[in-house]
Amino acid sequence: MMSDADLAADAAAREAAKALQLENLRADETTLRLLFTEARTHYGWQDQDVPDEVLKDLYEIAKMGPTSMNQQPMRVVFIRSDDAKDRLEPALMEANRPKMRSAPVTAIIAYDLNFWEELPKVFPPNPAAQDIFKNNATAAQVNAFRNGTLQGAYFMLAARAVGLDVGAMSGFDNAKVDEEFFHGTSLKSNFLVNLGYADTDRIFRRLPRFDYTDVCQTL
């Protein structure tokens, strides 16, 4: 049975969504350029720090992206210090090491296989939701990876939204990262994201994208 407070909160949410819909908002050209059409993957970085406040702002935006059952399995470790970079470097492919070392911050985007333990808190409409995953490791892994990856994409868009440049990387040994940073926990690494203010002299031409007719169909 839902409380009066919950019913009121749901009603307020519906009214807010309706009001937003009536505004008929669309992203302007500047926003699209910032997040998508002119955004680039960066490989070199200026010697300019990223304040903690900016990283917090990034997360506060990224956390609002939807996930299945509000699971929110993404966990983030920000690598900033020389000591932390020394620990991360051996897990990276040789070509990716200077990219990480020169970046002001590298985020390890991870996911928690035991995300379901928090479902009573983050998904209160169904108090029994955690039972779906509690004794089903396969379902937990699939959902943690899928929704953690989705949150990782939100994370990169949020980084651009707060004025950071982004360089995502997958050229590393996940097992080494997990052993070094997540040993004895339920966390697993997914991918890495270099963050900072780019040295634009290090990028090259944009590579081809598929056309709509190449990859889309309507049935």
Coordinates of N, CA and C in Angstrom, one line a residue:
M1 N 0.8 -1.2 0.0 CA 0.0 0.0 0.0 C 0.9 1.2 0.0
M2 N 0.7 2.1 -1.0 CA 1.5 3.3 -1.1 C 1.0 4.4 -0.1
S3 N 1.9 5.1 0.5 CA 1.6 6.1 1.5 C 1.0 7.4 0.7
D4 N 0.4 8.2 1.5 CA -0.1 9.5 0.9 C 1.0 10.3 0.3
A5 N 2.2 10.3 1.0 CA 3.3 11.0 0.5 C 3.8 10.5 -0.8
D6 N 3.9 9.2 -1.0 CA 4.3 8.6 -2.2 C 3.3 8.9 -3.3
L7 N 2.0 8.8 -3.0 CA 1.0 9.1 -4.0 C 1.1 10.6 -4.5
A8 N 1.3 11.5 -3.5 CA 1.5 12.9 -3.9 C 2.7 13.1 -4.7
A9 N 3.8 12.4 -4.4 CA 5.1 12.6 -5.1 C 4.9 12.1 -6.5
D10 N 4.2 11.0 -6.7 CA 3.9 10.5 -8.1 C 3.1 11.4 -8.9
A11 N 2.1 12.0 -8.2 CA 1.2 13.0 -8.9 C 2.0 14.2 -9.3
A12 N 2.9 14.7 -8.5 CA 3.7 15.8 -8.8 C 4.6 15.6 -9.9
A13 N 5.2 14.3 -10.0 CA 6.1 13.9 -11.0 C 5.4 13.9 -12.4
R14 N 4.1 13.4 -12.4 CA 3.4 13.4 -13.6 C 3.1 14.8 -14.1
E15 N 2.7 15.7 -13.2 CA 2.4 17.1 -13.6 C 3.7 17.8 -14.1
A16 N 4.8 17.5 -13.5 CA 6.1 18.1 -14.0 C 6.4 17.6 -15.4
A17 N 6.2 16.3 -15.6 CA 6.5 15.7 -16.9 C 5.6 16.3 -18.0
K18 N 4.3 16.4 -17.6 CA 3.4 17.0 -18.6 C 3.8 18.4 -18.9
A19 N 4.2 19.2 -17.9 CA 4.5 20.6 -18.1 C 5.8 20.7 -19.1
L20 N 6.7 19.8 -18.8 CA 7.9 19.8 -19.7 C 7.6 19.4 -21.1
Q21 N 6.7 18.4 -21.3 CA 6.3 18.0 -22.6 C 5.6 19.1 -23.4
L22 N 4.8 19.9 -22.7 CA 4.1 21.0 -23.3 C 5.0 22.1 -23.8
E23 N 6.2 22.2 -23.2 CA 7.2 23.2 -23.6 C 7.8 22.8 -25.0
N24 N 7.6 21.6 -25.4 CA 8.1 21.1 -26.7 C 9.6 21.5 -27.0
L25 N 10.4 21.2 -26.0 CA 11.8 21.6 -26.0 C 12.5 20.6 -27.0
R26 N 13.6 21.2 -27.6 CA 14.5 20.5 -28.4 C 15.9 21.0 -28.1
A27 N 16.9 20.2 -28.2 CA 18.3 20.7 -28.0 C 18.6 21.6 -29.1
D28 N 19.3 22.7 -28.8 CA 19.7 23.7 -29.8 C 21.0 23.2 -30.5
E29 N 21.3 23.9 -31.5 CA 22.5 23.5 -32.4 C 23.8 23.5 -31.6
T30 N 23.9 24.5 -30.7 CA 25.1 24.5 -29.9 C 25.3 23.3 -29.0
T31 N 24.2 22.9 -28.4 CA 24.2 21.7 -27.5 C 24.5 20.5 -28.3
L32 N 23.9 20.3 -29.5 CA 24.2 19.2 -30.3 C 25.6 19.1 -30.7
R33 N 26.2 20.3 -31.1 CA 27.6 20.3 -31.5 C 28.5 19.9 -30.3
L34 N 28.2 20.4 -29.1 CA 29.0 20.1 -27.9 C 29.0 18.6 -27.5
L35 N 27.8 18.0 -27.6 CA 27.6 16.6 -27.1 C 27.9 15.6 -28.2
F36 N 27.6 15.9 -29.5 CA 27.6 14.9 -30.5 C 28.3 15.3 -31.8
T37 N 27.8 16.3 -32.5 CA 28.2 16.4 -33.9 C 29.6 16.9 -34.1
E38 N 30.1 17.7 -33.2 CA 31.5 18.1 -33.3 C 32.4 17.6 -32.1
A39 N 31.8 16.8 -31.2 CA 32.5 16.3 -30.1 C 33.5 15.2 -30.7
R40 N 34.7 15.1 -30.0 CA 35.7 14.2 -30.5 C 36.3 13.4 -29.4
T41 N 36.9 12.3 -29.7 CA 37.7 11.5 -28.8 C 39.1 12.0 -28.8
H42 N 39.6 12.4 -27.6 CA 40.9 13.1 -27.5 C 41.9 12.1 -26.9
Y43 N 43.2 12.4 -27.4 CA 44.3 11.6 -27.0 C 45.4 12.4 -26.3
G44 N 45.4 13.7 -26.4 CA 46.4 14.5 -25.8 C 45.8 15.5 -24.9
W45 N 46.5 16.0 -23.9 CA 45.9 16.8 -22.9 C 46.7 18.0 -22.5
Q46 N 46.1 19.1 -22.2 CA 46.7 20.3 -21.6 C 47.1 20.0 -20.2
D47 N 48.1 20.7 -19.7 CA 48.5 20.6 -18.3 C 47.6 21.5 -17.5
Q48 N 46.3 21.1 -17.3 CA 45.3 21.9 -16.6 C 44.5 21.0 -15.7
D49 N 44.5 21.3 -14.4 CA 43.7 20.4 -13.5 C 42.2 20.5 -13.7
V50 N 41.6 19.4 -13.3 CA 40.1 19.3 -13.3 C 39.7 19.4 -11.8
P51 N 39.0 20.4 -11.4 CA 38.6 20.5 -10.0 C 37.7 19.5 -9.5
D52 N 37.7 19.1 -8.3 CA 36.8 18.1 -7.7 C 35.3 18.6 -8.0
E53 N 35.1 19.9 -7.9 CA 33.7 20.4 -8.1 C 33.2 20.0 -9.5
V54 N 34.0 20.1 -10.5 CA 33.6 19.7 -11.8 C 33.3 18.2 -11.9
L55 N 34.1 17.4 -11.3 CA 33.8 16.0 -11.3 C 32.5 15.7 -10.6
K56 N 32.2 16.4 -9.5 CA 30.9 16.2 -8.8 C 29.8 16.7 -9.6
D57 N 29.9 17.8 -10.3 CA 28.9 18.3 -11.2 C 28.6 17.3 -12.3
L58 N 29.7 16.7 -12.8 CA 29.6 15.7 -13.9 C 28.7 14.5 -13.4
Y59 N 29.0 14.0 -12.2 CA 28.3 12.9 -11.7 C 26.8 13.2 -11.4
E60 N 26.6 14.4 -10.9 CA 25.2 14.8 -10.5 C 24.3 14.9 -11.8
I61 N 24.9 15.2 -12.9 CA 24.2 15.1 -14.2 C 24.0 13.7 -14.7
A62 N 25.1 12.9 -14.7 CA 25.1 11.6 -15.2 C 24.2 10.7 -14.5
K63 N 24.0 10.8 -13.2 CA 23.2 9.9 -12.4 C 21.7 10.0 -12.7
M64 N 21.3 11.1 -13.4 CA 19.9 11.3 -13.7 C 19.5 10.4 -14.9
G65 N 20.4 9.9 -15.7 CA 20.0 9.0 -16.8 C 19.3 7.8 -16.3
P66 N 18.3 7.3 -17.0 CA 17.5 6.2 -16.6 C 18.2 4.9 -16.7
T67 N 18.0 3.9 -15.8 CA 18.4 2.6 -15.9 C 17.3 1.6 -15.6
S68 N 17.4 0.4 -16.0 CA 16.3 -0.6 -15.7 C 16.1 -0.7 -14.2
M69 N 14.9 -0.6 -13.8 CA 14.5 -0.7 -12.3 C 15.4 0.3 -11.5
N70 N 15.8 1.3 -12.1 CA 16.7 2.3 -11.4 C 17.9 1.7 -10.7
Q71 N 18.5 0.7 -11.4 CA 19.5 -0.2 -10.7 C 20.8 0.6 -10.4
Q72 N 21.2 1.5 -11.3 CA 22.4 2.4 -11.0 C 23.6 1.5 -10.6
P73 N 24.0 0.6 -11.4 CA 25.2 -0.3 -11.0 C 26.5 0.4 -11.3
M74 N 26.6 1.5 -12.0 CA 27.9 2.1 -12.3 C 28.6 2.6 -11.0
R75 N 29.9 2.3 -10.9 CA 30.8 2.8 -9.9 C 32.0 3.4 -10.6
V76 N 32.5 4.5 -10.0 CA 33.6 5.3 -10.7 C 34.7 5.5 -9.7
V77 N 35.9 5.2 -10.2 CA 37.1 5.5 -9.5 C 37.9 6.5 -10.3
F78 N 38.1 7.7 -9.8 CA 38.8 8.8 -10.5 C 40.3 8.6 -10.1
I79 N 41.1 8.4 -11.2 CA 42.6 8.3 -11.0 C 43.2 9.6 -11.3
R80 N 43.8 10.2 -10.3 CA 44.4 11.5 -10.5 C 45.9 11.6 -10.0
S81 N 46.2 11.0 -8.9 CA 47.5 11.1 -8.3 C 48.5 10.2 -9.1
D82 N 49.8 10.6 -9.0 CA 50.9 9.8 -9.6 C 50.9 8.4 -9.1
D83 N 50.6 8.2 -7.8 CA 50.6 6.8 -7.3 C 49.5 6.0 -7.9
A84 N 48.3 6.6 -8.0 CA 47.2 5.8 -8.6 C 47.5 5.5 -10.1
K85 N 48.1 6.5 -10.8 CA 48.5 6.2 -12.2 C 49.5 5.1 -12.3
D86 N 50.5 5.1 -11.4 CA 51.5 4.0 -11.4 C 50.8 2.7 -11.2
R87 N 49.7 2.6 -10.4 CA 49.0 1.3 -10.2 C 48.2 0.9 -11.5
L88 N 47.7 1.9 -12.2 CA 46.8 1.6 -13.3 C 47.7 1.3 -14.6
E89 N 48.8 2.0 -14.7 CA 49.6 1.9 -16.0 C 49.9 0.5 -16.4
P90 N 50.3 -0.5 -15.6 CA 50.7 -1.8 -16.0 C 49.6 -2.5 -16.7
A91 N 48.3 -2.2 -16.5 CA 47.2 -2.9 -17.1 C 46.9 -2.4 -18.5
L92 N 47.5 -1.2 -18.8 CA 47.1 -0.6 -20.1 C 48.0 -1.1 -21.3
M93 N 47.4 -1.2 -22.5 CA 48.3 -1.4 -23.6 C 49.3 -0.3 -23.8
E94 N 50.4 -0.6 -24.3 CA 51.6 0.3 -24.4 C 51.1 1.7 -25.0
A95 N 50.3 1.6 -26.1 CA 49.9 2.8 -26.8 C 49.0 3.7 -25.9
N96 N 48.3 3.1 -25.0 CA 47.4 3.9 -24.2 C 48.0 4.5 -22.9
R97 N 49.2 4.1 -22.6 CA 49.8 4.5 -21.3 C 50.1 6.0 -21.3
P98 N 50.7 6.6 -22.4 CA 50.9 8.1 -22.4 C 49.6 8.9 -22.4
K99 N 48.6 8.3 -23.0 CA 47.3 9.0 -23.0 C 46.8 9.1 -21.5
M100 N 46.9 8.0 -20.8 CA 46.4 8.1 -19.4 C 47.3 8.9 -18.6
R101 N 48.7 8.8 -18.7 CA 49.6 9.6 -17.9 C 49.4 11.1 -18.1
S102 N 49.1 11.5 -19.3 CA 49.0 12.9 -19.6 C 47.7 13.5 -19.2
A103 N 46.7 12.7 -19.1 CA 45.3 13.2 -18.7 C 45.3 13.6 -17.3
P104 N 44.6 14.7 -17.0 CA 44.5 15.2 -15.6 C 43.8 14.1 -14.7
V105 N 42.8 13.5 -15.3 CA 42.0 12.5 -14.6 C 41.7 11.3 -15.5
T106 N 41.7 10.1 -15.0 CA 41.2 9.0 -15.7 C 40.2 8.3 -14.9
A107 N 39.0 8.1 -15.4 CA 37.9 7.5 -14.6 C 37.9 6.0 -15.0
I108 N 37.9 5.1 -14.0 CA 37.6 3.7 -14.2 C 36.1 3.6 -14.1
I109 N 35.4 3.3 -15.2 CA 34.0 3.1 -15.1 C 33.8 1.6 -14.8
A110 N 33.2 1.3 -13.7 CA 33.0 -0.1 -13.2 C 31.5 -0.3 -13.0
Y111 N 31.2 -1.6 -12.7 CA 29.8 -1.9 -12.3 C 29.8 -2.9 -11.2
D112 N 28.8 -2.8 -10.3 CA 28.7 -3.6 -9.1 C 27.8 -4.8 -9.4
L113 N 28.3 -6.0 -9.3 CA 27.5 -7.2 -9.5 C 26.5 -7.3 -8.4
N114 N 26.7 -6.7 -7.3 CA 25.7 -6.8 -6.2 C 24.9 -5.5 -6.1
F115 N 24.7 -4.9 -7.2 CA 23.8 -3.7 -7.3 C 22.4 -4.0 -6.6
W116 N 22.0 -5.2 -6.8 CA 20.6 -5.6 -6.3 C 20.4 -5.4 -4.8
E117 N 21.5 -5.4 -4.1 CA 21.4 -5.2 -2.6 C 20.8 -3.8 -2.3
E118 N 21.0 -2.9 -3.2 CA 20.5 -1.5 -3.0 C 19.1 -1.3 -3.5
L119 N 18.5 -2.3 -4.2 CA 17.2 -2.1 -4.8 C 16.1 -1.6 -3.9
P120 N 16.0 -2.2 -2.6 CA 15.0 -1.7 -1.7 C 15.1 -0.1 -1.5
K121 N 16.3 0.4 -1.6 CA 16.5 1.8 -1.4 C 16.2 2.6 -2.7
V122 N 16.7 2.1 -3.9 CA 16.6 2.9 -5.1 C 15.3 2.6 -5.9
F123 N 14.7 1.4 -5.6 CA 13.5 1.0 -6.4 C 12.4 0.6 -5.4
P124 N 12.0 1.5 -4.5 CA 11.0 1.2 -3.5 C 9.6 0.8 -4.0
P125 N 9.2 1.1 -5.2 CA 7.9 0.6 -5.7 C 7.8 -0.9 -5.6
N126 N 8.9 -1.6 -5.7 CA 8.8 -3.1 -5.6 C 9.8 -3.6 -4.6
P127 N 9.4 -3.7 -3.4 CA 10.4 -4.1 -2.3 C 11.0 -5.5 -2.5
A128 N 10.4 -6.3 -3.4 CA 10.9 -7.7 -3.6 C 11.8 -7.7 -4.8
A129 N 12.1 -6.6 -5.4 CA 12.9 -6.6 -6.7 C 14.2 -7.3 -6.6
Q130 N 14.8 -7.2 -5.4 CA 16.2 -7.8 -5.3 C 16.1 -9.4 -5.4
D131 N 14.9 -9.9 -5.2 CA 14.8 -11.4 -5.2 C 15.0 -11.9 -6.7
I132 N 14.9 -11.0 -7.7 CA 15.1 -11.4 -9.1 C 16.6 -11.8 -9.3
F133 N 17.4 -11.1 -8.5 CA 18.9 -11.3 -8.8 C 19.6 -12.0 -7.7
K134 N 19.0 -12.0 -6.5 CA 19.8 -12.5 -5.3 C 20.4 -13.9 -5.5
N135 N 19.7 -14.8 -6.1 CA 20.2 -16.1 -6.4 C 20.3 -16.5 -7.8
N136 N 20.5 -15.4 -8.6 CA 20.7 -15.6 -10.1 C 21.8 -14.7 -10.6
A137 N 23.0 -15.3 -10.5 CA 24.3 -14.6 -10.8 C 24.3 -14.1 -12.3
T138 N 23.7 -15.0 -13.1 CA 23.7 -14.6 -14.6 C 22.9 -13.4 -14.8
A139 N 21.7 -13.3 -14.3 CA 20.8 -12.2 -14.4 C 21.5 -10.9 -13.8
A140 N 22.1 -11.1 -12.7 CA 22.8 -9.9 -12.0 C 23.9 -9.4 -12.9
Q141 N 24.7 -10.3 -13.5 CA 25.8 -9.9 -14.3 C 25.3 -9.2 -15.6
V142 N 24.4 -9.8 -16.2 CA 23.8 -9.2 -17.5 C 23.3 -7.8 -17.2
N143 N 22.5 -7.6 -16.1 CA 21.9 -6.3 -15.8 C 23.0 -5.3 -15.3
A144 N 23.9 -5.8 -14.5 CA 25.0 -4.9 -14.1 C 25.8 -4.3 -15.2
F145 N 26.2 -5.2 -16.2 CA 27.0 -4.8 -17.3 C 26.2 -3.9 -18.2
R146 N 25.0 -4.3 -18.6 CA 24.2 -3.5 -19.5 C 23.9 -2.1 -19.0
N147 N 23.4 -2.0 -17.7 CA 23.0 -0.7 -17.2 C 24.2 0.1 -16.8
G148 N 25.3 -0.6 -16.4 CA 26.5 0.1 -16.1 C 27.2 0.7 -17.3
T149 N 27.1 0.0 -18.4 CA 27.6 0.6 -19.7 C 26.7 1.7 -20.1
L150 N 25.4 1.6 -20.0 CA 24.5 2.7 -20.3 C 24.9 3.9 -19.5
Q151 N 25.1 3.7 -18.2 CA 25.5 4.9 -17.3 C 26.9 5.4 -17.7
G152 N 27.7 4.6 -18.2 CA 29.0 5.1 -18.7 C 28.9 6.0 -19.9
A153 N 27.9 5.7 -20.8 CA 27.6 6.6 -21.9 C 27.1 8.0 -21.4
Y154 N 26.1 7.9 -20.4 CA 25.6 9.1 -19.8 C 26.8 9.9 -19.2
F155 N 27.7 9.2 -18.6 CA 28.9 9.8 -17.9 C 29.7 10.7 -18.9
M156 N 29.9 10.1 -20.1 CA 30.7 10.8 -21.1 C 30.0 12.0 -21.6
L157 N 28.7 11.9 -21.8 CA 27.9 13.1 -22.3 C 27.9 14.2 -21.2
A158 N 27.7 13.7 -19.9 CA 27.8 14.7 -18.8 C 29.1 15.4 -18.7
A159 N 30.2 14.7 -19.0 CA 31.5 15.3 -19.0 C 31.6 16.4 -20.0
R160 N 31.1 16.2 -21.2 CA 31.1 17.2 -22.2 C 30.2 18.3 -21.8
A161 N 29.1 18.0 -21.1 CA 28.1 19.1 -20.7 C 28.7 20.0 -19.7
V162 N 29.7 19.6 -18.9 CA 30.3 20.5 -17.9 C 31.6 21.0 -18.4
G163 N 31.9 20.9 -19.7 CA 33.0 21.6 -20.3 C 34.3 20.8 -20.4
L164 N 34.2 19.5 -20.1 CA 35.4 18.6 -20.2 C 35.5 18.0 -21.5
D165 N 36.7 17.6 -21.9 CA 36.9 16.8 -23.1 C 37.1 15.3 -22.7
V166 N 36.9 14.4 -23.6 CA 36.7 13.0 -23.2 C 37.6 12.1 -24.1
G167 N 38.2 11.1 -23.6 CA 38.9 10.2 -24.4 C 38.7 8.8 -23.8
A168 N 37.7 8.1 -24.2 CA 37.4 6.7 -23.7 C 38.4 5.7 -24.2
M169 N 38.7 4.7 -23.4 CA 39.6 3.7 -23.8 C 39.2 2.3 -23.4
S170 N 39.4 1.3 -24.2 CA 39.1 -0.1 -23.9 C 40.4 -0.9 -24.0
G171 N 41.5 -0.3 -24.4 CA 42.7 -1.1 -24.6 C 43.5 -1.3 -23.3
F172 N 42.9 -2.2 -22.4 CA 43.6 -2.6 -21.1 C 43.1 -3.9 -20.7
D173 N 43.8 -4.5 -19.7 CA 43.5 -5.8 -19.1 C 42.5 -5.6 -18.0
N174 N 41.3 -6.0 -18.2 CA 40.3 -5.8 -17.1 C 40.6 -6.6 -15.9
A175 N 41.2 -7.8 -16.1 CA 41.5 -8.6 -14.9 C 42.5 -8.0 -14.0
K176 N 43.5 -7.3 -14.7 CA 44.6 -6.6 -13.9 C 44.0 -5.4 -13.1
V177 N 43.1 -4.7 -13.8 CA 42.5 -3.5 -13.1 C 41.7 -4.0 -12.0
D178 N 40.9 -5.1 -12.2 CA 40.1 -5.6 -11.1 C 40.9 -6.1 -9.9
E179 N 42.0 -6.7 -10.2 CA 42.8 -7.2 -9.1 C 43.5 -6.1 -8.3
E180 N 43.9 -5.0 -9.1 CA 44.6 -3.9 -8.4 C 43.6 -3.0 -7.6
F181 N 42.4 -2.7 -8.2 CA 41.5 -1.7 -7.6 C 40.3 -2.3 -6.9
F182 N 39.9 -3.5 -7.3 CA 38.6 -4.1 -6.8 C 38.7 -5.4 -6.2
H183 N 39.9 -5.8 -5.8 CA 40.1 -7.2 -5.2 C 39.3 -7.3 -4.0
G184 N 38.6 -8.5 -3.9 CA 37.7 -8.8 -2.8 C 36.4 -8.0 -2.7
T185 N 36.1 -7.4 -3.8 CA 34.8 -6.6 -3.9 C 33.9 -7.3 -5.0
S186 N 32.7 -6.7 -5.1 CA 31.8 -7.2 -6.2 C 31.8 -6.3 -7.4
L187 N 32.9 -5.4 -7.5 CA 33.0 -4.5 -8.6 C 33.9 -5.1 -9.7
K188 N 33.5 -4.8 -11.0 CA 34.2 -5.2 -12.1 C 34.4 -4.0 -13.0
S189 N 35.6 -3.8 -13.6 CA 35.9 -2.7 -14.5 C 35.2 -2.9 -15.9
N190 N 34.8 -1.8 -16.5 CA 34.1 -1.9 -17.8 C 35.0 -1.2 -18.8
F191 N 35.2 0.1 -18.7 CA 36.1 0.8 -19.6 C 36.7 2.0 -18.9
L192 N 37.6 2.7 -19.5 CA 38.3 3.9 -18.9 C 37.9 5.1 -19.7
V193 N 37.9 6.2 -19.0 CA 37.6 7.5 -19.7 C 38.6 8.5 -19.2
N194 N 39.5 9.0 -20.1 CA 40.4 10.1 -19.8 C 39.6 11.4 -19.8
L195 N 39.8 12.3 -18.9 CA 39.1 13.5 -18.7 C 40.0 14.7 -18.6
G196 N 39.7 15.8 -19.2 CA 40.5 17.0 -19.0 C 40.2 18.0 -20.1
Y197 N 41.2 18.8 -20.4 CA 41.1 19.9 -21.4 C 42.1 19.5 -22.5
A198 N 41.5 19.2 -23.7 CA 42.3 18.5 -24.7 C 43.4 19.4 -25.4
D199 N 44.4 18.8 -25.8 CA 45.4 19.3 -26.7 C 44.9 19.0 -28.1
T200 N 44.3 20.0 -28.7 CA 43.6 19.7 -30.0 C 44.6 19.4 -31.1
D201 N 45.9 19.7 -30.9 CA 46.8 19.3 -32.0 C 47.0 17.8 -32.1
R202 N 46.5 17.0 -31.2 CA 46.7 15.6 -31.2 C 45.6 14.8 -31.9
I203 N 44.5 15.5 -32.4 CA 43.4 14.7 -33.0 C 43.6 14.6 -34.5
F204 N 42.9 13.8 -35.2 CA 43.0 13.6 -36.6 C 41.6 13.7 -37.2
R205 N 41.5 13.4 -38.5 CA 40.2 13.6 -39.2 C 39.1 12.6 -38.5
R206 N 37.9 13.1 -38.6 CA 36.8 12.2 -38.1 C 36.6 11.0 -39.1
L207 N 36.5 9.9 -38.5 CA 36.3 8.6 -39.3 C 34.8 8.5 -39.7
P208 N 34.6 7.7 -40.8 CA 33.2 7.6 -41.3 C 32.2 7.0 -40.3
R209 N 31.0 7.5 -40.5 CA 29.8 6.9 -39.8 C 28.9 6.3 -40.8
F210 N 28.1 5.3 -40.3 CA 27.1 4.7 -41.2 C 26.0 5.6 -41.4
D211 N 25.4 5.6 -42.6 CA 24.2 6.3 -42.9 C 23.0 5.6 -42.3
Y212 N 21.9 6.4 -42.2 CA 20.6 5.8 -41.7 C 20.2 4.6 -42.4
T213 N 20.3 4.6 -43.7 CA 19.8 3.5 -44.5 C 20.7 2.3 -44.4
D214 N 21.9 2.4 -43.9 CA 22.8 1.3 -43.8 C 22.5 0.4 -42.6
V215 N 22.0 1.1 -41.5 CA 21.8 0.3 -40.3 C 20.4 0.4 -39.6
C216 N 19.5 1.1 -40.2 CA 18.2 1.3 -39.6 C 17.1 0.7 -40.5
Q217 N 16.1 0.1 -39.9 CA 14.9 -0.3 -40.6 C 13.7 -0.1 -39.8
T218 N 12.6 0.0 -40.4 CA 11.3 0.2 -39.8 C 10.4 -1.0 -40.2
L219 N 9.9 -1.8 -39.3 CA 9.1 -2.9 -39.6 C 7.6 -2.7 -39.3

